[in-house]
Structures are given as C-alpha cells and as structure tokens.
Coordinates of N, CA and C in Angstrom, one line a residue:
M3 N 71.2 130.0 96.3 CA 72.4 129.9 95.6 C 73.0 128.4 95.7
K4 N 73.2 127.8 94.6 CA 73.7 126.4 94.6 C 75.2 126.3 94.1
L5 N 75.9 125.5 94.9 CA 77.3 125.3 94.5 C 77.5 123.8 94.2
S6 N 77.9 123.6 92.9 CA 78.0 122.2 92.4 C 79.4 121.7 92.6
V7 N 79.6 120.6 93.3 CA 80.9 120.0 93.6 C 81.0 118.6 93.1
S8 N 82.1 118.3 92.5 CA 82.3 117.0 92.0 C 82.8 116.1 93.2
V9 N 82.2 115.0 93.5 CA 82.6 114.1 94.6 C 84.0 113.6 94.3
R10 N 84.1 113.1 93.1 CA 85.4 112.6 92.6 C 86.5 113.6 92.9
T11 N 86.3 114.7 92.5 CA 87.3 115.8 92.5 C 87.8 116.0 94.0
V12 N 86.6 116.1 94.9 CA 86.8 116.3 96.3 C 87.7 115.2 96.9
I13 N 87.4 113.9 96.5 CA 88.2 112.8 97.1 C 89.6 112.9 96.6
I14 N 89.9 113.1 95.3 CA 91.1 113.2 94.7 C 92.0 114.2 95.4
W15 N 91.5 115.5 95.5 CA 92.1 116.6 96.2 C 92.5 116.2 97.7
L16 N 91.5 115.6 98.3 CA 91.6 115.3 99.6 C 92.8 114.4 100.0
F17 N 92.9 113.3 99.3 CA 94.0 112.3 99.4 C 95.3 112.9 98.9
A18 N 95.2 113.6 97.8 CA 96.4 114.3 97.3 C 97.1 115.3 98.3
S19 N 96.2 116.1 99.0 CA 96.6 116.9 100.0 C 97.3 116.3 101.2
V20 N 96.7 115.2 101.6 CA 97.3 114.3 102.7 C 98.6 113.9 102.3
L21 N 98.8 113.2 101.1 CA 100.1 112.8 100.6 C 101.1 113.9 100.6
V22 N 100.7 115.0 100.0 CA 101.7 116.1 99.8 C 102.1 116.7 101.2
A23 N 101.1 116.9 102.1 CA 101.4 117.5 103.4 C 102.4 116.6 104.2
N24 N 102.1 115.2 104.2 CA 103.0 114.3 104.9 C 104.3 114.2 104.2
A25 N 104.3 114.2 102.9 CA 105.7 114.2 102.2 C 106.5 115.4 102.4
I26 N 105.8 116.5 102.5 CA 106.6 117.7 102.9 C 107.4 117.6 104.2
G27 N 106.5 117.1 105.2 CA 107.1 116.9 106.5 C 108.2 116.0 106.5
V28 N 108.1 114.8 105.8 CA 109.3 113.8 105.8 C 110.5 114.4 105.1
V29 N 110.3 115.1 103.9 CA 111.4 115.7 103.3 C 112.0 116.7 104.1
S30 N 111.3 117.6 104.7 CA 111.9 118.6 105.5 C 112.8 118.0 106.7
R31 N 112.3 117.0 107.3 CA 113.1 116.2 108.3 C 114.4 115.7 107.8
M32 N 114.3 115.1 106.5 CA 115.4 114.5 105.9 C 116.5 115.5 105.6
V33 N 116.0 116.8 105.2 CA 116.9 117.8 104.9 C 117.7 118.3 106.1
E34 N 116.9 118.3 107.2 CA 117.6 118.7 108.5 C 118.6 117.7 108.9
N35 N 118.3 116.4 108.7 CA 119.3 115.4 109.0 C 120.5 115.5 108.2
L36 N 120.3 115.9 107.0 CA 121.5 115.9 106.0 C 122.4 117.2 106.3
L37 N 121.6 118.3 106.4 CA 122.3 119.6 106.5 C 122.7 120.0 107.9
G38 N 122.1 119.4 108.8 CA 122.3 119.8 110.2 C 121.2 120.6 110.8
Y39 N 121.1 120.7 112.1 CA 120.1 121.5 112.7 C 120.1 123.0 112.5
E40 N 121.4 123.5 112.5 CA 121.5 125.0 112.4 C 121.1 125.5 110.9
G41 N 120.3 126.5 110.9 CA 119.9 127.0 109.6 C 118.7 126.4 109.0
T42 N 118.2 125.2 109.5 CA 117.1 124.5 108.9 C 116.1 124.3 109.9
S43 N 116.3 124.6 111.1 CA 115.3 124.3 112.3 C 114.0 125.0 112.2
K44 N 114.1 126.3 111.9 CA 112.9 127.1 111.8 C 112.0 126.7 110.6
I45 N 112.6 126.4 109.5 CA 111.7 126.0 108.4 C 111.2 124.5 108.7
V46 N 112.0 123.6 109.2 CA 111.6 122.3 109.4 C 110.5 122.3 110.5
R47 N 110.6 123.1 111.5 CA 109.6 123.1 112.5 C 108.1 123.5 111.9
L48 N 108.0 124.2 110.9 CA 106.8 124.6 110.2 C 106.1 123.3 109.6
F49 N 106.9 122.4 109.2 CA 106.4 121.2 108.5 C 106.5 119.9 109.2
H50 N 107.4 119.8 110.2 CA 107.7 118.5 110.9 C 106.5 118.0 111.5
V51 N 106.1 116.7 111.4 CA 104.8 116.2 111.8 C 104.9 116.0 113.3
G52 N 106.1 115.9 113.9 CA 106.3 115.7 115.3 C 106.2 117.1 116.1
Q53 N 106.2 118.2 115.5 CA 106.1 119.5 116.1 C 104.7 119.9 116.3
E54 N 104.5 120.8 117.2 CA 103.1 121.3 117.4 C 103.1 122.8 117.0
G55 N 101.8 123.2 116.8 CA 101.6 124.6 116.4 C 102.2 125.0 115.0
N56 N 102.1 124.1 114.1 CA 102.7 124.5 112.8 C 101.7 124.1 111.6
I57 N 102.2 124.1 110.4 CA 101.3 123.9 109.3 C 100.7 122.5 109.2
T58 N 101.5 121.4 109.6 CA 101.0 120.1 109.6 C 99.9 120.0 110.7
T59 N 100.1 120.6 111.8 CA 99.1 120.6 112.9 C 97.8 121.2 112.4
W60 N 98.0 122.3 111.8 CA 96.7 123.1 111.2 C 96.0 122.3 110.1
F61 N 96.8 121.6 109.3 CA 96.2 120.7 108.3 C 95.4 119.5 108.9
S62 N 95.9 118.9 109.9 CA 95.3 117.8 110.5 C 94.0 118.3 111.2
S63 N 94.0 119.4 111.9 CA 92.9 120.0 112.5 C 91.9 120.5 111.6
M64 N 92.2 120.9 110.4 CA 91.2 121.3 109.3 C 90.5 120.2 108.9
L65 N 91.2 119.1 108.6 CA 90.5 117.7 108.2 C 89.4 117.3 109.2
L66 N 89.8 117.4 110.4 CA 88.8 117.1 111.6 C 87.6 118.1 111.6
S67 N 87.9 119.4 111.4 CA 86.9 120.3 111.3 C 86.0 120.1 110.1
M68 N 86.6 119.7 109.0 CA 85.8 119.4 107.8 C 84.8 118.2 108.0
S69 N 85.2 117.3 108.8 CA 84.3 116.1 109.1 C 83.3 116.6 110.1
A70 N 83.6 117.5 111.0 CA 82.5 118.0 111.9 C 81.5 118.8 111.2
V71 N 81.9 119.6 110.2 CA 80.9 120.4 109.4 C 79.9 119.4 108.5
L72 N 80.5 118.4 108.0 CA 79.7 117.5 107.2 C 78.8 116.7 108.1
L73 N 79.2 116.3 109.2 CA 78.4 115.6 110.2 C 77.3 116.5 110.7
A74 N 77.5 117.8 110.9 CA 76.5 118.7 111.3 C 75.4 118.9 110.2
L75 N 75.9 118.9 108.9 CA 75.0 119.1 107.8 C 74.0 117.9 107.7
I76 N 74.6 116.6 107.9 CA 73.9 115.5 107.8 C 72.8 115.5 109.1
A77 N 73.3 115.9 110.2 CA 72.4 115.8 111.4 C 71.3 116.8 111.1
A78 N 71.5 118.0 110.5 CA 70.5 119.0 110.2 C 69.5 118.4 109.1
G79 N 70.0 117.7 108.1 CA 69.1 117.1 107.2 C 68.2 116.0 107.9
K80 N 68.8 115.3 108.7 CA 68.0 114.2 109.4 C 67.0 114.9 110.3
R81 N 67.2 115.9 110.9 CA 66.3 116.6 111.8 C 65.2 117.2 111.1
A82 N 65.5 117.7 109.9 CA 64.5 118.4 109.0 C 63.5 117.4 108.5
R83 N 63.9 116.1 108.3 CA 63.1 115.1 107.8 C 62.6 114.1 108.9
R84 N 63.0 114.5 110.1 CA 62.5 113.7 111.4 C 62.9 112.3 111.2
E85 N 64.1 111.9 110.8 CA 64.5 110.7 110.6 C 65.3 110.2 112.0
P86 N 65.5 108.9 112.1 CA 66.1 108.5 113.3 C 67.7 108.7 113.3
Y87 N 68.3 108.6 114.5 CA 69.8 108.7 114.7 C 70.2 110.3 114.6
I88 N 69.2 111.2 114.8 CA 69.7 112.5 114.9 C 70.6 112.8 115.9
K89 N 70.5 112.3 117.1 CA 71.4 112.4 118.2 C 72.8 111.8 117.9
H90 N 72.8 110.6 117.2 CA 74.1 110.0 116.9 C 74.9 110.8 116.0
W91 N 74.2 111.3 114.8 CA 75.0 112.2 114.0 C 75.5 113.5 114.7
T92 N 74.6 114.2 115.5 CA 75.0 115.3 116.2 C 76.2 115.0 117.2
G93 N 76.0 113.9 117.8 CA 77.1 113.5 118.8 C 78.3 113.3 118.1
L94 N 78.4 112.8 116.9 CA 79.6 112.6 116.0 C 80.3 113.9 115.7
A95 N 79.3 114.9 115.3 CA 79.8 116.3 115.1 C 80.6 116.9 116.3
V96 N 79.9 116.8 117.4 CA 80.6 117.3 118.6 C 81.8 116.6 118.9
I97 N 82.0 115.3 118.7 CA 83.2 114.6 119.0 C 84.3 115.1 118.1
F98 N 84.0 115.3 116.8 CA 85.0 115.7 115.8 C 85.4 117.2 116.1
I99 N 84.4 118.0 116.6 CA 84.8 119.4 116.9 C 85.9 119.3 118.1
Y100 N 85.7 118.5 119.0 CA 86.6 118.2 120.1 C 88.0 117.7 119.6
L101 N 87.9 116.8 118.7 CA 89.1 116.1 118.1 C 89.8 117.2 117.4
S102 N 89.2 118.1 116.7 CA 89.9 119.2 115.9 C 90.5 120.2 116.9
L103 N 89.9 120.4 118.0 CA 90.5 121.3 119.1 C 91.7 120.6 119.7
D104 N 91.5 119.3 120.0 CA 92.5 118.6 120.6 C 93.8 118.6 119.8
E105 N 93.6 118.4 118.5 CA 94.7 118.3 117.5 C 95.5 119.5 117.5
A106 N 94.8 120.7 117.7 CA 95.6 122.0 117.7 C 96.1 122.3 119.0
A107 N 95.5 121.9 120.1 CA 95.8 122.4 121.5 C 96.4 121.2 122.3
K108 N 96.4 119.9 121.8 CA 97.0 118.8 122.5 C 96.5 118.6 123.9
I109 N 95.2 118.7 124.0 CA 94.6 118.7 125.4 C 94.9 117.3 126.1
H110 N 94.7 116.3 125.3 CA 94.9 114.9 125.9 C 96.3 114.7 126.5
E111 N 97.3 115.5 126.0 CA 98.6 115.4 126.5 C 98.8 115.9 128.0
L112 N 97.8 116.7 128.4 CA 97.8 117.2 129.8 C 97.7 116.1 130.8
T113 N 97.1 115.0 130.3 CA 96.9 113.9 131.3 C 98.0 112.9 131.5
I114 N 99.0 113.1 130.5 CA 100.1 112.0 130.5 C 101.0 112.0 131.7
D115 N 101.5 113.2 132.0 CA 102.5 113.2 133.2 C 101.9 112.8 134.5
P116 N 100.7 113.4 134.7 CA 100.0 113.1 136.1 C 99.6 111.6 136.3
L117 N 99.1 111.1 135.2 CA 98.8 109.6 135.2 C 100.0 108.7 135.2
R118 N 101.0 109.1 134.5 CA 102.2 108.2 134.5 C 102.9 108.2 135.8
E119 N 103.0 109.4 136.5 CA 103.6 109.4 137.8 C 102.7 108.8 138.9
A120 N 101.4 108.9 138.7 CA 100.6 108.4 139.8 C 100.5 106.9 139.8
L121 N 100.5 106.3 138.5 CA 100.4 104.9 138.3 C 101.7 104.2 138.0
N122 N 102.6 105.0 137.9 CA 104.1 104.4 137.5 C 104.0 103.6 136.2
L123 N 103.5 104.2 135.3 CA 103.2 103.5 134.0 C 104.5 103.5 133.1
T124 N 104.6 102.4 132.3 CA 105.7 102.2 131.4 C 105.3 101.4 130.3
G125 N 106.2 101.1 129.3 CA 105.9 100.3 128.2 C 104.8 100.9 127.3
A126 N 103.9 100.0 126.9 CA 102.7 100.4 126.1 C 101.9 101.5 126.6
L127 N 101.9 101.6 128.0 CA 101.0 102.6 128.6 C 101.9 103.9 129.0
Y128 N 103.1 104.0 128.5 CA 104.0 105.2 128.9 C 103.2 106.4 128.5
Y129 N 102.6 106.5 127.4 CA 101.7 107.7 127.0 C 100.3 107.4 127.7
A130 N 100.2 107.9 128.8 CA 99.3 107.4 129.8 C 97.8 107.8 129.3
W131 N 97.7 108.7 128.4 CA 96.4 109.1 127.9 C 95.5 107.9 127.3
V132 N 96.2 106.9 126.9 CA 95.5 105.8 126.3 C 94.7 105.0 127.3
I133 N 95.0 105.0 128.6 CA 94.3 104.4 129.6 C 92.9 105.0 129.9
V134 N 92.8 106.3 129.5 CA 91.5 107.1 129.5 C 90.8 106.8 128.2
A135 N 91.5 106.8 127.0 CA 90.9 106.7 125.7 C 90.3 105.3 125.5
I136 N 90.9 104.3 126.0 CA 90.4 103.0 125.8 C 89.0 102.7 126.2
P137 N 88.7 103.0 127.5 CA 87.3 102.8 128.0 C 86.3 103.7 127.3
L138 N 86.8 104.9 126.9 CA 85.9 105.9 126.1 C 85.6 105.3 124.8
L139 N 86.5 104.7 124.2 CA 86.3 104.1 122.8 C 85.3 102.9 122.9
L140 N 85.5 102.0 124.0 CA 84.6 101.0 124.2 C 83.1 101.4 124.4
L141 N 83.1 102.6 125.2 CA 81.7 103.0 125.5 C 81.0 103.6 124.2
L142 N 81.9 104.3 123.4 CA 81.5 104.8 122.1 C 80.9 103.7 121.3
A143 N 81.7 102.6 121.2 CA 81.3 101.5 120.3 C 80.0 100.9 120.7
V144 N 79.7 100.8 122.0 CA 78.4 100.3 122.6 C 77.3 101.2 122.1
L145 N 77.5 102.4 122.4 CA 76.5 103.5 122.1 C 76.2 103.6 120.7
Y146 N 77.1 103.4 119.8 CA 76.9 103.5 118.3 C 76.8 102.3 117.6
L147 N 76.7 101.1 118.3 CA 76.6 99.8 117.6 C 75.4 99.8 116.7
H148 N 74.2 100.0 117.2 CA 72.9 99.9 116.3 C 73.0 100.9 115.2
F149 N 73.4 102.2 115.5 CA 73.7 103.2 114.5 C 74.5 102.7 113.4
L150 N 75.6 102.1 113.7 CA 76.5 101.6 112.8 C 76.0 100.4 111.8
L151 N 75.2 99.5 112.5 CA 74.6 98.4 111.8 C 73.6 98.9 110.8
D152 N 72.9 100.0 111.1 CA 71.7 100.5 110.2 C 72.3 101.4 109.1
L153 N 73.6 101.7 109.1 CA 74.2 102.4 107.9 C 74.2 101.6 106.7
P154 N 74.2 102.2 105.5 CA 74.3 101.4 104.2 C 75.7 100.7 104.2
G155 N 75.7 99.5 103.6 CA 76.9 98.6 103.6 C 78.2 99.3 103.3
M156 N 78.2 100.1 102.3 CA 79.6 100.7 101.9 C 79.9 101.8 102.9
T157 N 79.0 102.6 103.4 CA 79.2 103.6 104.4 C 79.7 103.0 105.7
R158 N 79.1 101.8 106.1 CA 79.5 101.2 107.3 C 80.9 100.6 107.2
L159 N 81.3 100.1 106.0 CA 82.6 99.6 105.9 C 83.6 100.7 105.9
L160 N 83.3 101.8 105.3 CA 84.3 103.0 105.3 C 84.3 103.6 106.7
F161 N 83.3 103.6 107.5 CA 83.4 104.1 108.8 C 84.2 103.2 109.6
V162 N 84.1 101.9 109.6 CA 84.9 101.0 110.4 C 86.4 101.1 109.9
A163 N 86.6 101.1 108.5 CA 88.0 101.2 108.1 C 88.7 102.5 108.6
A164 N 87.9 103.6 108.4 CA 88.5 105.0 108.8 C 88.7 105.0 110.3
G165 N 87.8 104.5 111.1 CA 88.0 104.5 112.5 C 89.2 103.7 113.0
A166 N 89.4 102.4 112.4 CA 90.4 101.6 112.7 C 91.8 102.2 112.3
I167 N 91.9 102.8 111.2 CA 93.1 103.4 110.8 C 93.5 104.6 111.6
Y168 N 92.4 105.3 112.0 CA 92.7 106.5 112.9 C 93.1 106.2 114.2
V169 N 92.5 105.2 114.8 CA 92.8 104.8 116.2 C 94.1 104.0 116.2
F170 N 94.4 103.3 115.3 CA 95.7 102.6 115.2 C 96.8 103.6 115.0
G171 N 96.6 104.6 114.2 CA 97.6 105.6 114.0 C 97.8 106.4 115.3
G172 N 96.8 106.9 116.0 CA 96.9 107.7 117.2 C 97.3 107.0 118.4
M173 N 96.4 105.9 118.8 CA 96.7 105.2 120.0 C 97.7 104.1 119.8
G174 N 97.6 103.3 118.7 CA 98.4 102.3 118.5 C 99.9 102.7 118.4
M175 N 100.1 103.7 117.6 CA 101.5 104.2 117.4 C 102.1 104.7 118.7
D176 N 101.2 105.4 119.6 CA 101.7 105.8 120.8 C 102.1 104.8 121.7
M177 N 101.3 103.7 121.7 CA 101.6 102.5 122.5 C 103.0 101.8 122.1
V178 N 103.1 101.7 120.7 CA 104.4 101.3 120.2 C 105.6 102.2 120.6
G179 N 105.3 103.5 120.5 CA 106.4 104.5 120.9 C 106.7 104.4 122.3
G180 N 105.7 104.0 123.2 CA 105.9 104.0 124.6 C 106.9 102.8 124.9
I181 N 106.7 101.7 124.1 CA 107.5 100.6 124.3 C 109.0 100.8 123.8
V182 N 109.1 101.6 122.7 CA 110.4 102.0 122.2 C 111.1 102.9 123.2
L183 N 110.4 103.8 123.8 CA 111.1 104.9 124.7 C 111.4 104.2 126.0
T184 N 110.9 103.0 126.3 CA 111.2 102.4 127.7 C 111.9 101.1 127.4
S185 N 112.6 100.9 126.3 CA 113.4 99.7 126.0 C 114.8 100.1 125.5
D186 N 115.5 99.1 125.1 CA 116.9 99.4 124.6 C 116.9 100.1 123.3
L187 N 115.7 100.3 122.8 CA 115.6 101.1 121.4 C 115.5 102.6 121.6
E188 N 115.6 103.0 122.8 CA 115.3 104.4 123.2 C 116.2 105.3 122.5
R189 N 117.5 105.0 122.2 CA 118.3 105.9 121.5 C 118.3 105.9 120.0
S190 N 117.3 105.2 119.5 CA 117.1 105.2 118.0 C 116.2 106.3 117.6
L191 N 116.9 107.4 117.2 CA 116.2 108.6 116.8 C 115.5 108.3 115.5
A192 N 116.1 107.7 114.6 CA 115.5 107.3 113.3 C 114.2 106.5 113.4
L193 N 114.1 105.6 114.4 CA 112.9 104.8 114.7 C 111.9 105.7 115.3
A194 N 112.3 106.6 116.2 CA 111.3 107.6 116.8 C 110.7 108.4 115.8
D195 N 111.5 109.0 114.9 CA 111.0 109.8 113.9 C 110.0 109.0 112.9
L196 N 110.3 107.8 112.6 CA 109.5 106.9 111.8 C 108.2 106.7 112.4
L197 N 108.2 106.4 113.7 CA 106.9 106.2 114.4 C 105.9 107.5 114.4
I198 N 106.6 108.5 114.5 CA 105.9 109.9 114.4 C 105.2 110.1 113.1
I199 N 106.1 109.8 112.1 CA 105.7 110.0 110.7 C 104.4 109.1 110.4
I200 N 104.6 107.9 110.8 CA 103.5 106.9 110.6 C 102.3 107.2 111.3
E201 N 102.4 107.7 112.5 CA 101.2 108.1 113.4 C 100.4 109.2 112.6
E202 N 101.2 110.2 112.3 CA 100.4 111.4 111.6 C 99.8 111.0 110.4
F203 N 100.6 110.2 109.6 CA 100.1 109.9 108.2 C 98.8 109.0 108.3
L204 N 98.8 108.0 109.2 CA 97.7 107.1 109.4 C 96.5 107.9 109.9
E205 N 96.7 108.8 110.9 CA 95.6 109.6 111.4 C 95.0 110.6 110.2
N206 N 95.8 111.1 109.4 CA 95.3 111.9 108.3 C 94.5 111.0 107.3
V207 N 95.1 109.8 107.0 CA 94.4 108.9 106.0 C 93.1 108.4 106.6
G208 N 93.0 108.2 107.9 CA 91.8 107.8 108.5 C 90.7 108.8 108.4
V209 N 91.1 110.0 108.7 CA 90.2 111.1 108.6 C 89.7 111.5 107.1
A210 N 90.6 111.3 106.3 CA 90.4 111.5 104.8 C 89.4 110.4 104.3
L211 N 89.6 109.3 104.8 CA 88.6 108.1 104.4 C 87.3 108.4 105.0
F212 N 87.3 109.0 106.2 CA 85.9 109.2 106.9 C 85.2 110.3 106.1
I213 N 85.9 111.3 105.8 CA 85.3 112.4 104.9 C 84.8 111.9 103.7
T214 N 85.5 111.0 103.0 CA 85.1 110.3 101.7 C 83.8 109.6 102.0
A215 N 83.7 108.9 103.1 CA 82.4 108.2 103.5 C 81.3 109.1 103.6
L216 N 81.5 110.2 104.3 CA 80.4 111.2 104.5 C 79.9 111.8 103.2
V217 N 80.9 112.1 102.4 CA 80.5 112.7 101.0 C 79.8 111.8 100.2
L218 N 80.2 110.6 100.2 CA 79.5 109.5 99.4 C 78.1 109.3 100.0
Y219 N 78.0 109.3 101.2 CA 76.7 109.1 101.9 C 75.7 110.1 101.6
M220 N 76.2 111.4 101.7 CA 75.4 112.6 101.3 C 75.0 112.6 99.9
K221 N 75.8 112.1 99.0 CA 75.6 112.0 97.6 C 74.4 111.0 97.3
Q222 N 74.3 109.9 98.1 CA 73.3 108.9 97.9 C 72.0 109.2 98.6
E223 N 72.0 110.0 99.6 CA 70.8 110.3 100.4 C 69.9 111.2 99.7
P224 N 68.6 111.0 99.6 CA 67.5 111.8 99.0 C 67.6 113.2 99.7
D225 N 67.5 114.3 98.9 CA 67.4 115.8 99.4 C 68.7 116.2 100.2
M226 N 69.7 115.3 100.1 CA 71.0 115.7 100.8 C 72.1 115.9 99.7
N227 N 71.9 115.5 98.5 CA 72.9 115.6 97.5 C 73.0 117.0 96.8
E228 N 72.0 117.9 97.2 CA 72.0 119.2 96.7 C 71.7 120.1 98.0
L229 N 72.7 121.0 98.3 CA 72.6 121.9 99.3 C 72.4 123.2 98.8
T230 N 71.4 123.9 99.4 CA 71.1 125.3 99.0 C 71.5 126.3 100.1
L231 N 72.2 127.3 99.7 CA 72.5 128.3 100.7 C 71.5 129.4 100.6
K232 N 70.8 129.6 101.7 CA 69.7 130.7 101.8 C 70.0 131.7 102.9
L233 N 70.3 132.9 102.5 CA 70.6 133.8 103.5 C 69.4 134.7 103.8
S234 N 69.2 134.9 105.1 CA 67.9 135.6 105.5 C 68.3 136.7 106.5

C-alpha cells in the first residue's frame, strides 16, 4: 500500500498550523486581558502558550513526535542499506522522543528549584535547568559534528537554522526571562507574556523547519522518497 504525499502541501500545512496555533494562544490571552479573568480563564487555559497540559502543549509535543517518527524512518532506511551514521540518526530519534515527552510532562522543570536553591542562582541562570542543558548541547555538538558536515548542503543549513531557532527560543528566552524576573522589570506582566509567546513560537518554528529539512532530505534520498506499508 502506497500513500502519495505532496512535500509542498506538508510544508504549507505545517507552518500554517504553527501560525494558527500560536495566533489562537495570543488572541485568547488578549481577550482575557480585555474582558477580565473571570469567565474567560477556563477557555484561555486551553490555548494559552504559558499554560501546561493544554492544546498548545499537545501541539508542540506532536511536532516533536513527528520529528522522531521521520528520524526513525530515515534510520531504518540507512540500516537497510547499511549506510553510515545509523547510530546518529537513531540517536536523534531517541532525543526527539524525549523532547516530546518533556514538552508534555515538563521534566526539565523538576531541576529548576533544587539547583536554584543549592547554587543560589539568579539573573540569566534563574531557570536553573540551563546549566544542565548547556554542557549537554556542547557534547551533542561534538558528537554530531562529522555527521552534520557530511549532510547535503541544504539539509545541513536547515538543520543548523532549525537548531539555532529552537535553542534560542527555549534556552535563550528562559535566560532573558530570568533576567526580567530578577530585575526592576519584574512587575511587567505584558513583557512576561511577550517572552512566553516568543519562546513557544520560536520553538514551534524551529521544529517545523527541522521537519521540513527531514522531509526534503527523504525526498532526495534514493529508495526513501517512496515508503511502502507492508503488513504481515
């Protein structure tokens, strides 16, 4: 059984859904500010990008899961043809499975309070999970350097751009938010909301761009631009 999918259509719907999902979150927050908390809080909670366990969280987690599936398919194709970097593709699939789980369960946030209290962190390190993430990112960069350099030019460019946008959105905005929360700007709710909106939007755009890179890579790879579903 073969399923024909237009790459252009996938990319258009992908970015359109990112824009719509984030726009709904922004509009719902604006409505709450205009009409007041009472009567709108339950609806806003479903879409507000700063809330957990809602539709926007599910959407972000779904994007990461989609990336994991595509990475697993690529790894399987590489394994079938005995090509290099099988472990790298598989490793990326595992990483994105974890990121999807973390997006839904906010596992990394469990490290914030213990590390902050133990190290008395403030400013850019107020969200203490970043001091764990930074060395892990550096290690990942070292382990994947040759893999990245051996990718086709366009794929490599999209990988780097997607990673930079995602990391800046997640880690960078949290570091900026930490500075805001420990400065005279602490009382600016509008700025706090804006930082959250930017963070989630950049993360979604980064993952959408990464999915685009994977889809285009699969389209260009021999024996990978057609997937056959065989049930046994």
